[in-house]
């Protein structure tokens, strides 16, 4: 079945550091891939998405590229801020299905 | 256009009581999904409903849990005789009808259920 694996946290960085959160997936066909962010006490917000191979999703300085050859969708940001502290979830939606499969989440803490 | 709305945002129940969680989808959306997030875990699919129909409840526990999406009004996730293990955040998502744009799901803010 479909699955998502993302790096375990917590990840602690200093402000302006480079961020990478790894995400790999297993799926048949051509899934859509997503990154969601969850701030403390809040719901999930869609951060970015990609619907086909080689697509790059980007938003608020975050980027992720859909790599079919490595089945990966790693999240990156060149310079993190304290306000980026949150839990980040990688997710996929399999082609022809409606269920979203989520990774376990990676907690990011950015220190001033 | 208001987003997906859930209420209550926080719910405290004693063991053995019933919990009712409500979800109003985005305007124009006729598909509703419920997910559960246990502490320190990702979201797990529970059930997928369209108006007056349960399409897929493969993620629902076999007992005590039920869901509905009536013709009028919000979708309801009902948990009878709650136990401490039901403590979690329950998220609702909605999407437009098939053929009307992407099938992307939009998430509500969640209901945090605490069973004491």
JSON list of C-alpha atoms in Angstrom, two decimals:
[
{"chain": "A", "resi": 1, "resn": "UNK", "atom": "CA", "xyz": [0.00, 0.00, 0.00]},
{"chain": "A", "resi": 2, "resn": "UNK", "atom": "CA", "xyz": [0.89, 3.65, -0.16]},
{"chain": "A", "resi": 3, "resn": "UNK", "atom": "CA", "xyz": [3.09, 5.08, 2.57]},
{"chain": "A", "resi": 4, "resn": "UNK", "atom": "CA", "xyz": [5.06, 8.18, 3.53]},
{"chain": "A", "resi": 5, "resn": "UNK", "atom": "CA", "xyz": [8.26, 8.26, 5.54]},
{"chain": "A", "resi": 6, "resn": "UNK", "atom": "CA", "xyz": [9.69, 11.49, 6.84]},
{"chain": "A", "resi": 7, "resn": "UNK", "atom": "CA", "xyz": [12.67, 12.24, 8.99]},
{"chain": "A", "resi": 8, "resn": "UNK", "atom": "CA", "xyz": [12.15, 12.17, 12.70]},
{"chain": "A", "resi": 9, "resn": "UNK", "atom": "CA", "xyz": [12.43, 15.28, 14.75]},
{"chain": "A", "resi": 10, "resn": "UNK", "atom": "CA", "xyz": [12.79, 17.38, 16.56]},
{"chain": "A", "resi": 11, "resn": "UNK", "atom": "CA", "xyz": [14.94, 19.52, 14.33]},
{"chain": "A", "resi": 12, "resn": "UNK", "atom": "CA", "xyz": [16.49, 22.50, 16.09]},
{"chain": "A", "resi": 13, "resn": "UNK", "atom": "CA", "xyz": [18.09, 25.28, 14.04]},
{"chain": "A", "resi": 14, "resn": "UNK", "atom": "CA", "xyz": [19.33, 28.77, 14.58]},
{"chain": "A", "resi": 15, "resn": "UNK", "atom": "CA", "xyz": [17.59, 31.63, 12.81]},
{"chain": "A", "resi": 16, "resn": "UNK", "atom": "CA", "xyz": [18.75, 32.06, 9.18]},
{"chain": "A", "resi": 17, "resn": "UNK", "atom": "CA", "xyz": [20.00, 28.47, 8.97]},
{"chain": "A", "resi": 18, "resn": "UNK", "atom": "CA", "xyz": [19.22, 26.23, 5.99]},
{"chain": "A", "resi": 19, "resn": "UNK", "atom": "CA", "xyz": [16.41, 23.73, 6.45]},
{"chain": "A", "resi": 20, "resn": "UNK", "atom": "CA", "xyz": [15.90, 20.32, 4.89]},
{"chain": "A", "resi": 21, "resn": "UNK", "atom": "CA", "xyz": [13.22, 17.90, 5.99]},
{"chain": "A", "resi": 22, "resn": "UNK", "atom": "CA", "xyz": [13.38, 14.61, 4.13]},
{"chain": "A", "resi": 23, "resn": "UNK", "atom": "CA", "xyz": [10.29, 12.85, 2.83]},
{"chain": "A", "resi": 24, "resn": "UNK", "atom": "CA", "xyz": [10.13, 9.68, 0.76]},
{"chain": "A", "resi": 25, "resn": "UNK", "atom": "CA", "xyz": [7.08, 7.83, -0.40]},
{"chain": "A", "resi": 26, "resn": "UNK", "atom": "CA", "xyz": [5.86, 4.52, -1.72]},
{"chain": "A", "resi": 27, "resn": "UNK", "atom": "CA", "xyz": [2.94, 4.58, -4.12]},
{"chain": "A", "resi": 28, "resn": "UNK", "atom": "CA", "xyz": [1.65, 3.03, -7.29]},
{"chain": "A", "resi": 29, "resn": "UNK", "atom": "CA", "xyz": [0.92, 5.26, -10.22]},
{"chain": "A", "resi": 30, "resn": "UNK", "atom": "CA", "xyz": [1.34, 9.01, -9.99]},
{"chain": "A", "resi": 31, "resn": "UNK", "atom": "CA", "xyz": [0.38, 10.42, -6.61]},
{"chain": "A", "resi": 32, "resn": "UNK", "atom": "CA", "xyz": [0.05, 14.07, -5.69]},
{"chain": "A", "resi": 33, "resn": "UNK", "atom": "CA", "xyz": [2.41, 15.20, -2.93]},
{"chain": "A", "resi": 34, "resn": "UNK", "atom": "CA", "xyz": [1.86, 17.80, -0.24]},
{"chain": "A", "resi": 35, "resn": "UNK", "atom": "CA", "xyz": [3.55, 19.53, 2.65]},
{"chain": "A", "resi": 36, "resn": "UNK", "atom": "CA", "xyz": [1.31, 20.72, 5.47]},
{"chain": "A", "resi": 37, "resn": "UNK", "atom": "CA", "xyz": [2.31, 22.85, 8.46]},
{"chain": "A", "resi": 38, "resn": "UNK", "atom": "CA", "xyz": [0.71, 22.74, 11.89]},
{"chain": "A", "resi": 39, "resn": "UNK", "atom": "CA", "xyz": [1.39, 25.60, 14.30]},
{"chain": "A", "resi": 40, "resn": "UNK", "atom": "CA", "xyz": [0.90, 24.95, 18.02]},
{"chain": "A", "resi": 41, "resn": "UNK", "atom": "CA", "xyz": [-2.74, 24.43, 18.87]},
{"chain": "A", "resi": 42, "resn": "UNK", "atom": "CA", "xyz": [-3.91, 24.92, 15.30]},
{"chain": "A", "resi": 43, "resn": "UNK", "atom": "CA", "xyz": [-5.07, 22.84, 12.38]},
{"chain": "A", "resi": 44, "resn": "UNK", "atom": "CA", "xyz": [-3.24, 21.91, 9.22]},
{"chain": "A", "resi": 45, "resn": "UNK", "atom": "CA", "xyz": [-2.41, 24.48, 6.61]},
{"chain": "A", "resi": 46, "resn": "UNK", "atom": "CA", "xyz": [-1.37, 23.52, 3.12]},
{"chain": "A", "resi": 47, "resn": "UNK", "atom": "CA", "xyz": [2.16, 24.81, 2.61]},
{"chain": "A", "resi": 48, "resn": "UNK", "atom": "CA", "xyz": [2.82, 23.60, -0.92]},
{"chain": "A", "resi": 49, "resn": "UNK", "atom": "CA", "xyz": [2.00, 20.81, -3.33]},
{"chain": "A", "resi": 50, "resn": "UNK", "atom": "CA", "xyz": [3.14, 19.10, -6.53]},
{"chain": "A", "resi": 51, "resn": "UNK", "atom": "CA", "xyz": [0.98, 16.97, -8.75]},
{"chain": "A", "resi": 52, "resn": "UNK", "atom": "CA", "xyz": [3.44, 15.43, -11.22]},
{"chain": "A", "resi": 53, "resn": "UNK", "atom": "CA", "xyz": [7.06, 14.42, -11.54]},
{"chain": "A", "resi": 54, "resn": "UNK", "atom": "CA", "xyz": [9.62, 17.26, -11.62]},
{"chain": "A", "resi": 55, "resn": "UNK", "atom": "CA", "xyz": [7.05, 19.79, -10.42]},
{"chain": "A", "resi": 56, "resn": "UNK", "atom": "CA", "xyz": [8.37, 22.21, -7.82]},
{"chain": "A", "resi": 57, "resn": "UNK", "atom": "CA", "xyz": [5.98, 23.49, -5.20]},
{"chain": "A", "resi": 58, "resn": "UNK", "atom": "CA", "xyz": [6.90, 26.71, -3.42]},
{"chain": "A", "resi": 59, "resn": "UNK", "atom": "CA", "xyz": [5.38, 29.04, -0.85]},
{"chain": "A", "resi": 60, "resn": "UNK", "atom": "CA", "xyz": [6.67, 31.49, 1.79]},
{"chain": "A", "resi": 61, "resn": "UNK", "atom": "CA", "xyz": [10.28, 30.65, 0.93]},
{"chain": "A", "resi": 62, "resn": "UNK", "atom": "CA", "xyz": [9.74, 26.90, 1.23]},
{"chain": "A", "resi": 63, "resn": "UNK", "atom": "CA", "xyz": [10.31, 24.62, -1.76]},
{"chain": "A", "resi": 64, "resn": "UNK", "atom": "CA", "xyz": [9.96, 20.95, -2.58]},
{"chain": "A", "resi": 65, "resn": "UNK", "atom": "CA", "xyz": [10.53, 19.09, -5.85]},
{"chain": "A", "resi": 66, "resn": "UNK", "atom": "CA", "xyz": [8.65, 15.95, -6.83]},
{"chain": "A", "resi": 67, "resn": "UNK", "atom": "CA", "xyz": [11.39, 13.43, -7.70]},
{"chain": "A", "resi": 68, "resn": "UNK", "atom": "CA", "xyz": [9.92, 10.27, -9.11]},
{"chain": "A", "resi": 69, "resn": "UNK", "atom": "CA", "xyz": [13.29, 8.59, -9.66]},
{"chain": "A", "resi": 70, "resn": "UNK", "atom": "CA", "xyz": [14.12, 8.81, -5.95]},
{"chain": "A", "resi": 71, "resn": "UNK", "atom": "CA", "xyz": [10.46, 8.82, -4.76]},
{"chain": "A", "resi": 72, "resn": "UNK", "atom": "CA", "xyz": [11.20, 11.88, -2.68]},
{"chain": "A", "resi": 73, "resn": "UNK", "atom": "CA", "xyz": [9.66, 15.25, -1.90]},
{"chain": "A", "resi": 74, "resn": "UNK", "atom": "CA", "xyz": [12.12, 16.94, 0.46]},
{"chain": "A", "resi": 75, "resn": "UNK", "atom": "CA", "xyz": [11.18, 20.28, 2.00]},
{"chain": "A", "resi": 76, "resn": "UNK", "atom": "CA", "xyz": [13.79, 23.06, 1.94]},
{"chain": "A", "resi": 77, "resn": "UNK", "atom": "CA", "xyz": [14.10, 26.66, 3.03]},
{"chain": "A", "resi": 78, "resn": "UNK", "atom": "CA", "xyz": [17.17, 28.78, 2.63]},
{"chain": "A", "resi": 79, "resn": "UNK", "atom": "CA", "xyz": [16.84, 30.87, 5.78]},
{"chain": "A", "resi": 80, "resn": "UNK", "atom": "CA", "xyz": [14.46, 29.88, 8.57]},
{"chain": "A", "resi": 81, "resn": "UNK", "atom": "CA", "xyz": [12.82, 32.27, 11.00]},
{"chain": "A", "resi": 82, "resn": "UNK", "atom": "CA", "xyz": [11.60, 31.78, 14.56]},
{"chain": "A", "resi": 83, "resn": "UNK", "atom": "CA", "xyz": [8.06, 32.01, 13.20]},
{"chain": "A", "resi": 84, "resn": "UNK", "atom": "CA", "xyz": [8.67, 28.84, 11.16]},
{"chain": "A", "resi": 85, "resn": "UNK", "atom": "CA", "xyz": [8.68, 26.78, 14.35]},
{"chain": "A", "resi": 86, "resn": "UNK", "atom": "CA", "xyz": [5.92, 24.22, 13.84]},
{"chain": "A", "resi": 87, "resn": "UNK", "atom": "CA", "xyz": [5.28, 20.60, 12.91]},
{"chain": "A", "resi": 88, "resn": "UNK", "atom": "CA", "xyz": [5.60, 19.77, 9.22]},
{"chain": "A", "resi": 89, "resn": "UNK", "atom": "CA", "xyz": [3.75, 16.88, 7.61]},
{"chain": "A", "resi": 90, "resn": "UNK", "atom": "CA", "xyz": [4.46, 15.28, 4.28]},
{"chain": "A", "resi": 91, "resn": "UNK", "atom": "CA", "xyz": [1.43, 13.66, 2.64]},
{"chain": "A", "resi": 92, "resn": "UNK", "atom": "CA", "xyz": [0.38, 11.97, -0.54]},
{"chain": "A", "resi": 93, "resn": "UNK", "atom": "CA", "xyz": [-2.86, 11.40, -2.37]},
{"chain": "A", "resi": 94, "resn": "UNK", "atom": "CA", "xyz": [-2.70, 8.31, -4.56]},
{"chain": "A", "resi": 95, "resn": "UNK", "atom": "CA", "xyz": [-3.79, 8.56, -8.16]},
{"chain": "A", "resi": 96, "resn": "UNK", "atom": "CA", "xyz": [-7.44, 7.66, -8.44]},
{"chain": "A", "resi": 97, "resn": "UNK", "atom": "CA", "xyz": [-7.95, 7.67, -4.67]},
{"chain": "A", "resi": 98, "resn": "UNK", "atom": "CA", "xyz": [-9.09, 10.23, -2.15]},
{"chain": "A", "resi": 99, "resn": "UNK", "atom": "CA", "xyz": [-7.33, 9.08, 1.00]},
{"chain": "A", "resi": 100, "resn": "UNK", "atom": "CA", "xyz": [-4.47, 11.24, 2.12]},
{"chain": "A", "resi": 101, "resn": "UNK", "atom": "CA", "xyz": [-1.58, 9.33, 3.64]},
{"chain": "A", "resi": 102, "resn": "UNK", "atom": "CA", "xyz": [0.42, 11.36, 6.13]},
{"chain": "A", "resi": 103, "resn": "UNK", "atom": "CA", "xyz": [3.90, 11.00, 7.49]},
{"chain": "A", "resi": 104, "resn": "UNK", "atom": "CA", "xyz": [4.39, 11.13, 11.24]},
{"chain": "A", "resi": 105, "resn": "UNK", "atom": "CA", "xyz": [5.43, 14.78, 11.21]},
{"chain": "A", "resi": 106, "resn": "UNK", "atom": "CA", "xyz": [8.69, 16.58, 11.92]},
{"chain": "A", "resi": 107, "resn": "UNK", "atom": "CA", "xyz": [8.83, 19.16, 14.66]},
{"chain": "A", "resi": 108, "resn": "UNK", "atom": "CA", "xyz": [10.99, 22.18, 13.82]},
{"chain": "A", "resi": 109, "resn": "UNK", "atom": "CA", "xyz": [12.23, 24.56, 16.46]},
{"chain": "A", "resi": 110, "resn": "UNK", "atom": "CA", "xyz": [14.04, 27.71, 15.37]},
{"chain": "A", "resi": 111, "resn": "UNK", "atom": "CA", "xyz": [16.06, 29.60, 17.97]},
{"chain": "A", "resi": 112, "resn": "UNK", "atom": "CA", "xyz": [16.69, 33.34, 17.83]},
{"chain": "B", "resi": 1, "resn": "UNK", "atom": "CA", "xyz": [-15.53, 32.06, 1.26]},
{"chain": "B", "resi": 2, "resn": "UNK", "atom": "CA", "xyz": [-15.38, 30.60, 4.74]},
{"chain": "B", "resi": 3, "resn": "UNK", "atom": "CA", "xyz": [-13.12, 27.64, 5.22]},
{"chain": "B", "resi": 4, "resn": "UNK", "atom": "CA", "xyz": [-13.96, 24.30, 6.78]},
{"chain": "B", "resi": 5, "resn": "UNK", "atom": "CA", "xyz": [-15.47, 24.87, 10.21]},
{"chain": "B", "resi": 6, "resn": "UNK", "atom": "CA", "xyz": [-15.36, 22.50, 13.12]},
{"chain": "B", "resi": 7, "resn": "UNK", "atom": "CA", "xyz": [-16.90, 22.75, 16.53]},
{"chain": "B", "resi": 8, "resn": "UNK", "atom": "CA", "xyz": [-16.29, 22.55, 19.29]},
{"chain": "B", "resi": 9, "resn": "UNK", "atom": "CA", "xyz": [-12.57, 23.28, 19.11]},
{"chain": "B", "resi": 10, "resn": "UNK", "atom": "CA", "xyz": [-12.01, 21.62, 22.46]},
{"chain": "B", "resi": 11, "resn": "UNK", "atom": "CA", "xyz": [-14.17, 18.95, 24.07]},
{"chain": "B", "resi": 12, "resn": "UNK", "atom": "CA", "xyz": [-13.72, 17.30, 27.44]},
{"chain": "B", "resi": 13, "resn": "UNK", "atom": "CA", "xyz": [-15.65, 14.15, 28.24]},
{"chain": "B", "resi": 14, "resn": "UNK", "atom": "CA", "xyz": [-15.59, 11.68, 31.09]},
{"chain": "B", "resi": 15, "resn": "UNK", "atom": "CA", "xyz": [-15.13, 8.00, 30.35]},
{"chain": "B", "resi": 16, "resn": "UNK", "atom": "CA", "xyz": [-18.42, 6.47, 29.24]},
{"chain": "B", "resi": 17, "resn": "UNK", "atom": "CA", "xyz": [-19.94, 9.69, 27.90]},
{"chain": "B", "resi": 18, "resn": "UNK", "atom": "CA", "xyz": [-20.71, 10.46, 24.27]},
{"chain": "B", "resi": 19, "resn": "UNK", "atom": "CA", "xyz": [-18.76, 12.87, 22.11]},
{"chain": "B", "resi": 20, "resn": "UNK", "atom": "CA", "xyz": [-20.26, 14.64, 19.08]},
{"chain": "B", "resi": 21, "resn": "UNK", "atom": "CA", "xyz": [-17.96, 16.47, 16.73]},
{"chain": "B", "resi": 22, "resn": "UNK", "atom": "CA", "xyz": [-19.32, 18.71, 13.98]},
{"chain": "B", "resi": 23, "resn": "UNK", "atom": "CA", "xyz": [-17.90, 19.72, 10.64]},
{"chain": "B", "resi": 24, "resn": "UNK", "atom": "CA", "xyz": [-19.27, 22.20, 8.13]},
{"chain": "B", "resi": 25, "resn": "UNK", "atom": "CA", "xyz": [-17.52, 21.85, 4.76]},
{"chain": "B", "resi": 26, "resn": "UNK", "atom": "CA", "xyz": [-16.53, 24.74, 2.56]},
{"chain": "B", "resi": 27, "resn": "UNK", "atom": "CA", "xyz": [-19.30, 26.23, 0.49]},
{"chain": "B", "resi": 28, "resn": "UNK", "atom": "CA", "xyz": [-19.88, 24.14, -2.61]},
{"chain": "B", "resi": 29, "resn": "UNK", "atom": "CA", "xyz": [-18.05, 21.11, -1.24]},
{"chain": "B", "resi": 30, "resn": "UNK", "atom": "CA", "xyz": [-20.05, 17.90, -1.03]},
{"chain": "B", "resi": 31, "resn": "UNK", "atom": "CA", "xyz": [-17.31, 15.50, 0.10]},
{"chain": "B", "resi": 32, "resn": "UNK", "atom": "CA", "xyz": [-16.23, 15.25, 3.73]},
{"chain": "B", "resi": 33, "resn": "UNK", "atom": "CA", "xyz": [-13.38, 13.30, 5.27]},
{"chain": "B", "resi": 34, "resn": "UNK", "atom": "CA", "xyz": [-12.54, 12.67, 8.92]},
{"chain": "B", "resi": 35, "resn": "UNK", "atom": "CA", "xyz": [-9.01, 12.05, 10.18]},
{"chain": "B", "resi": 36, "resn": "UNK", "atom": "CA", "xyz": [-7.67, 11.33, 13.65]},
{"chain": "B", "resi": 37, "resn": "UNK", "atom": "CA", "xyz": [-4.35, 12.51, 15.02]},
{"chain": "B", "resi": 38, "resn": "UNK", "atom": "CA", "xyz": [-3.12, 10.73, 18.10]},
{"chain": "B", "resi": 39, "resn": "UNK", "atom": "CA", "xyz": [-0.49, 12.53, 20.21]},
{"chain": "B", "resi": 40, "resn": "UNK", "atom": "CA", "xyz": [2.87, 12.77, 18.45]},
{"chain": "B", "resi": 41, "resn": "UNK", "atom": "CA", "xyz": [1.56, 10.98, 15.35]},
{"chain": "B", "resi": 42, "resn": "UNK", "atom": "CA", "xyz": [0.43, 11.86, 11.86]},
{"chain": "B", "resi": 43, "resn": "UNK", "atom": "CA", "xyz": [-3.16, 11.99, 10.71]},
{"chain": "B", "resi": 44, "resn": "UNK", "atom": "CA", "xyz": [-4.92, 8.72, 9.97]},
{"chain": "B", "resi": 45, "resn": "UNK", "atom": "CA", "xyz": [-7.91, 8.47, 7.63]},
{"chain": "B", "resi": 46, "resn": "UNK", "atom": "CA", "xyz": [-11.15, 7.42, 9.29]},
{"chain": "B", "resi": 47, "resn": "UNK", "atom": "CA", "xyz": [-14.10, 7.91, 6.96]},
{"chain": "B", "resi": 48, "resn": "UNK", "atom": "CA", "xyz": [-15.20, 9.52, 3.69]},
{"chain": "B", "resi": 49, "resn": "UNK", "atom": "CA", "xyz": [-18.75, 10.72, 3.22]},
{"chain": "B", "resi": 50, "resn": "UNK", "atom": "CA", "xyz": [-20.86, 12.40, 0.62]},
{"chain": "B", "resi": 51, "resn": "UNK", "atom": "CA", "xyz": [-24.27, 13.84, 1.31]},
{"chain": "B", "resi": 52, "resn": "UNK", "atom": "CA", "xyz": [-26.37, 11.09, 2.93]},
{"chain": "B", "resi": 53, "resn": "UNK", "atom": "CA", "xyz": [-23.84, 8.40, 1.97]},
{"chain": "B", "resi": 54, "resn": "UNK", "atom": "CA", "xyz": [-20.86, 6.76, 3.63]},
{"chain": "B", "resi": 55, "resn": "UNK", "atom": "CA", "xyz": [-18.42, 6.00, 0.84]},
{"chain": "B", "resi": 56, "resn": "UNK", "atom": "CA", "xyz": [-15.52, 4.51, 2.78]},
{"chain": "B", "resi": 57, "resn": "UNK", "atom": "CA", "xyz": [-15.35, 3.86, 6.51]},
{"chain": "B", "resi": 58, "resn": "UNK", "atom": "CA", "xyz": [-12.37, 1.53, 6.40]},
{"chain": "B", "resi": 59, "resn": "UNK", "atom": "CA", "xyz": [-10.46, 3.63, 8.94]},
{"chain": "B", "resi": 60, "resn": "UNK", "atom": "CA", "xyz": [-13.20, 3.76, 11.53]},
{"chain": "B", "resi": 61, "resn": "UNK", "atom": "CA", "xyz": [-12.97, 1.60, 14.64]},
{"chain": "B", "resi": 62, "resn": "UNK", "atom": "CA", "xyz": [-15.58, -1.14, 14.41]},
{"chain": "B", "resi": 63, "resn": "UNK", "atom": "CA", "xyz": [-17.34, -0.21, 17.61]},
{"chain": "B", "resi": 64, "resn": "UNK", "atom": "CA", "xyz": [-18.54, 3.02, 19.25]},
{"chain": "B", "resi": 65, "resn": "UNK", "atom": "CA", "xyz": [-17.68, 5.26, 16.27]},
{"chain": "B", "resi": 66, "resn": "UNK", "atom": "CA", "xyz": [-20.15, 6.44, 13.66]},
{"chain": "B", "resi": 67, "resn": "UNK", "atom": "CA", "xyz": [-20.35, 9.26, 11.15]},
{"chain": "B", "resi": 68, "resn": "UNK", "atom": "CA", "xyz": [-23.05, 10.91, 9.12]},
{"chain": "B", "resi": 69, "resn": "UNK", "atom": "CA", "xyz": [-23.43, 13.72, 6.61]},
{"chain": "B", "resi": 70, "resn": "UNK", "atom": "CA", "xyz": [-27.11, 14.54, 6.30]},
{"chain": "B", "resi": 71, "resn": "UNK", "atom": "CA", "xyz": [-28.77, 16.34, 3.44]},
{"chain": "B", "resi": 72, "resn": "UNK", "atom": "CA", "xyz": [-29.01, 19.45, 5.57]},
{"chain": "B", "resi": 73, "resn": "UNK", "atom": "CA", "xyz": [-26.56, 20.48, 8.24]},
{"chain": "B", "resi": 74, "resn": "UNK", "atom": "CA", "xyz": [-23.03, 19.57, 9.21]},
{"chain": "B", "resi": 75, "resn": "UNK", "atom": "CA", "xyz": [-21.28, 16.24, 9.20]},
{"chain": "B", "resi": 76, "resn": "UNK", "atom": "CA", "xyz": [-21.21, 14.59, 12.62]},
{"chain": "B", "resi": 77, "resn": "UNK", "atom": "CA", "xyz": [-18.61, 12.23, 14.03]},
{"chain": "B", "resi": 78, "resn": "UNK", "atom": "CA", "xyz": [-20.07, 10.45, 17.03]},
{"chain": "B", "resi": 79, "resn": "UNK", "atom": "CA", "xyz": [-18.12, 8.50, 19.61]},
{"chain": "B", "resi": 80, "resn": "UNK", "atom": "CA", "xyz": [-20.14, 6.56, 22.15]},
{"chain": "B", "resi": 81, "resn": "UNK", "atom": "CA", "xyz": [-18.87, 5.48, 25.56]},
{"chain": "B", "resi": 82, "resn": "UNK", "atom": "CA", "xyz": [-15.57, 7.27, 25.17]},
{"chain": "B", "resi": 83, "resn": "UNK", "atom": "CA", "xyz": [-12.39, 5.82, 26.63]},
{"chain": "B", "resi": 84, "resn": "UNK", "atom": "CA", "xyz": [-9.07, 7.51, 27.39]},
{"chain": "B", "resi": 85, "resn": "UNK", "atom": "CA", "xyz": [-7.58, 6.12, 24.19]},
{"chain": "B", "resi": 86, "resn": "UNK", "atom": "CA", "xyz": [-10.04, 8.23, 22.19]},
{"chain": "B", "resi": 87, "resn": "UNK", "atom": "CA", "xyz": [-8.23, 11.38, 23.31]},
{"chain": "B", "resi": 88, "resn": "UNK", "atom": "CA", "xyz": [-6.91, 12.88, 20.10]},
{"chain": "B", "resi": 89, "resn": "UNK", "atom": "CA", "xyz": [-7.35, 15.69, 17.61]},
{"chain": "B", "resi": 90, "resn": "UNK", "atom": "CA", "xyz": [-10.05, 14.98, 15.04]},
{"chain": "B", "resi": 91, "resn": "UNK", "atom": "CA", "xyz": [-9.76, 16.81, 11.76]},
{"chain": "B", "resi": 92, "resn": "UNK", "atom": "CA", "xyz": [-12.35, 17.23, 9.09]},
{"chain": "B", "resi": 93, "resn": "UNK", "atom": "CA", "xyz": [-11.55, 18.00, 5.47]},
{"chain": "B", "resi": 94, "resn": "UNK", "atom": "CA", "xyz": [-13.74, 18.75, 2.49]},
{"chain": "B", "resi": 95, "resn": "UNK", "atom": "CA", "xyz": [-13.37, 18.74, -1.27]},
{"chain": "B", "resi": 96, "resn": "UNK", "atom": "CA", "xyz": [-15.53, 19.77, -4.21]},
{"chain": "B", "resi": 97, "resn": "UNK", "atom": "CA", "xyz": [-17.58, 17.30, -6.24]},
{"chain": "B", "resi": 98, "resn": "UNK", "atom": "CA", "xyz": [-15.64, 15.17, -8.70]},
{"chain": "B", "resi": 99, "resn": "UNK", "atom": "CA", "xyz": [-15.11, 16.94, -11.98]},
{"chain": "B", "resi": 100, "resn": "UNK", "atom": "CA", "xyz": [-15.25, 20.38, -10.38]},
{"chain": "B", "resi": 101, "resn": "UNK", "atom": "CA", "xyz": [-11.64, 21.36, -9.99]},
{"chain": "B", "resi": 102, "resn": "UNK", "atom": "CA", "xyz": [-9.04, 19.36, -8.15]},
{"chain": "B", "resi": 103, "resn": "UNK", "atom": "CA", "xyz": [-9.91, 16.80, -5.55]},
{"chain": "B", "resi": 104, "resn": "UNK", "atom": "CA", "xyz": [-7.69, 18.61, -3.09]},
{"chain": "B", "resi": 105, "resn": "UNK", "atom": "CA", "xyz": [-8.82, 18.42, 0.50]},
{"chain": "B", "resi": 106, "resn": "UNK", "atom": "CA", "xyz": [-9.13, 21.51, 2.67]},
{"chain": "B", "resi": 107, "resn": "UNK", "atom": "CA", "xyz": [-8.71, 20.94, 6.39]},
{"chain": "B", "resi": 108, "resn": "UNK", "atom": "CA", "xyz": [-10.55, 22.44, 9.30]},
{"chain": "B", "resi": 109, "resn": "UNK", "atom": "CA", "xyz": [-8.90, 23.57, 12.55]},
{"chain": "B", "resi": 110, "resn": "UNK", "atom": "CA", "xyz": [-9.71, 20.31, 14.33]},
{"chain": "B", "resi": 111, "resn": "UNK", "atom": "CA", "xyz": [-11.48, 19.32, 17.54]},
{"chain": "B", "resi": 112, "resn": "UNK", "atom": "CA", "xyz": [-9.28, 18.31, 20.42]},
{"chain": "B", "resi": 113, "resn": "UNK", "atom": "CA", "xyz": [-11.03, 15.65, 22.47]},
{"chain": "B", "resi": 114, "resn": "UNK", "atom": "CA", "xyz": [-9.82, 14.94, 25.98]},
{"chain": "B", "resi": 115, "resn": "UNK", "atom": "CA", "xyz": [-11.27, 12.01, 27.89]},
{"chain": "B", "resi": 116, "resn": "UNK", "atom": "CA", "xyz": [-10.81, 12.16, 31.64]}
]
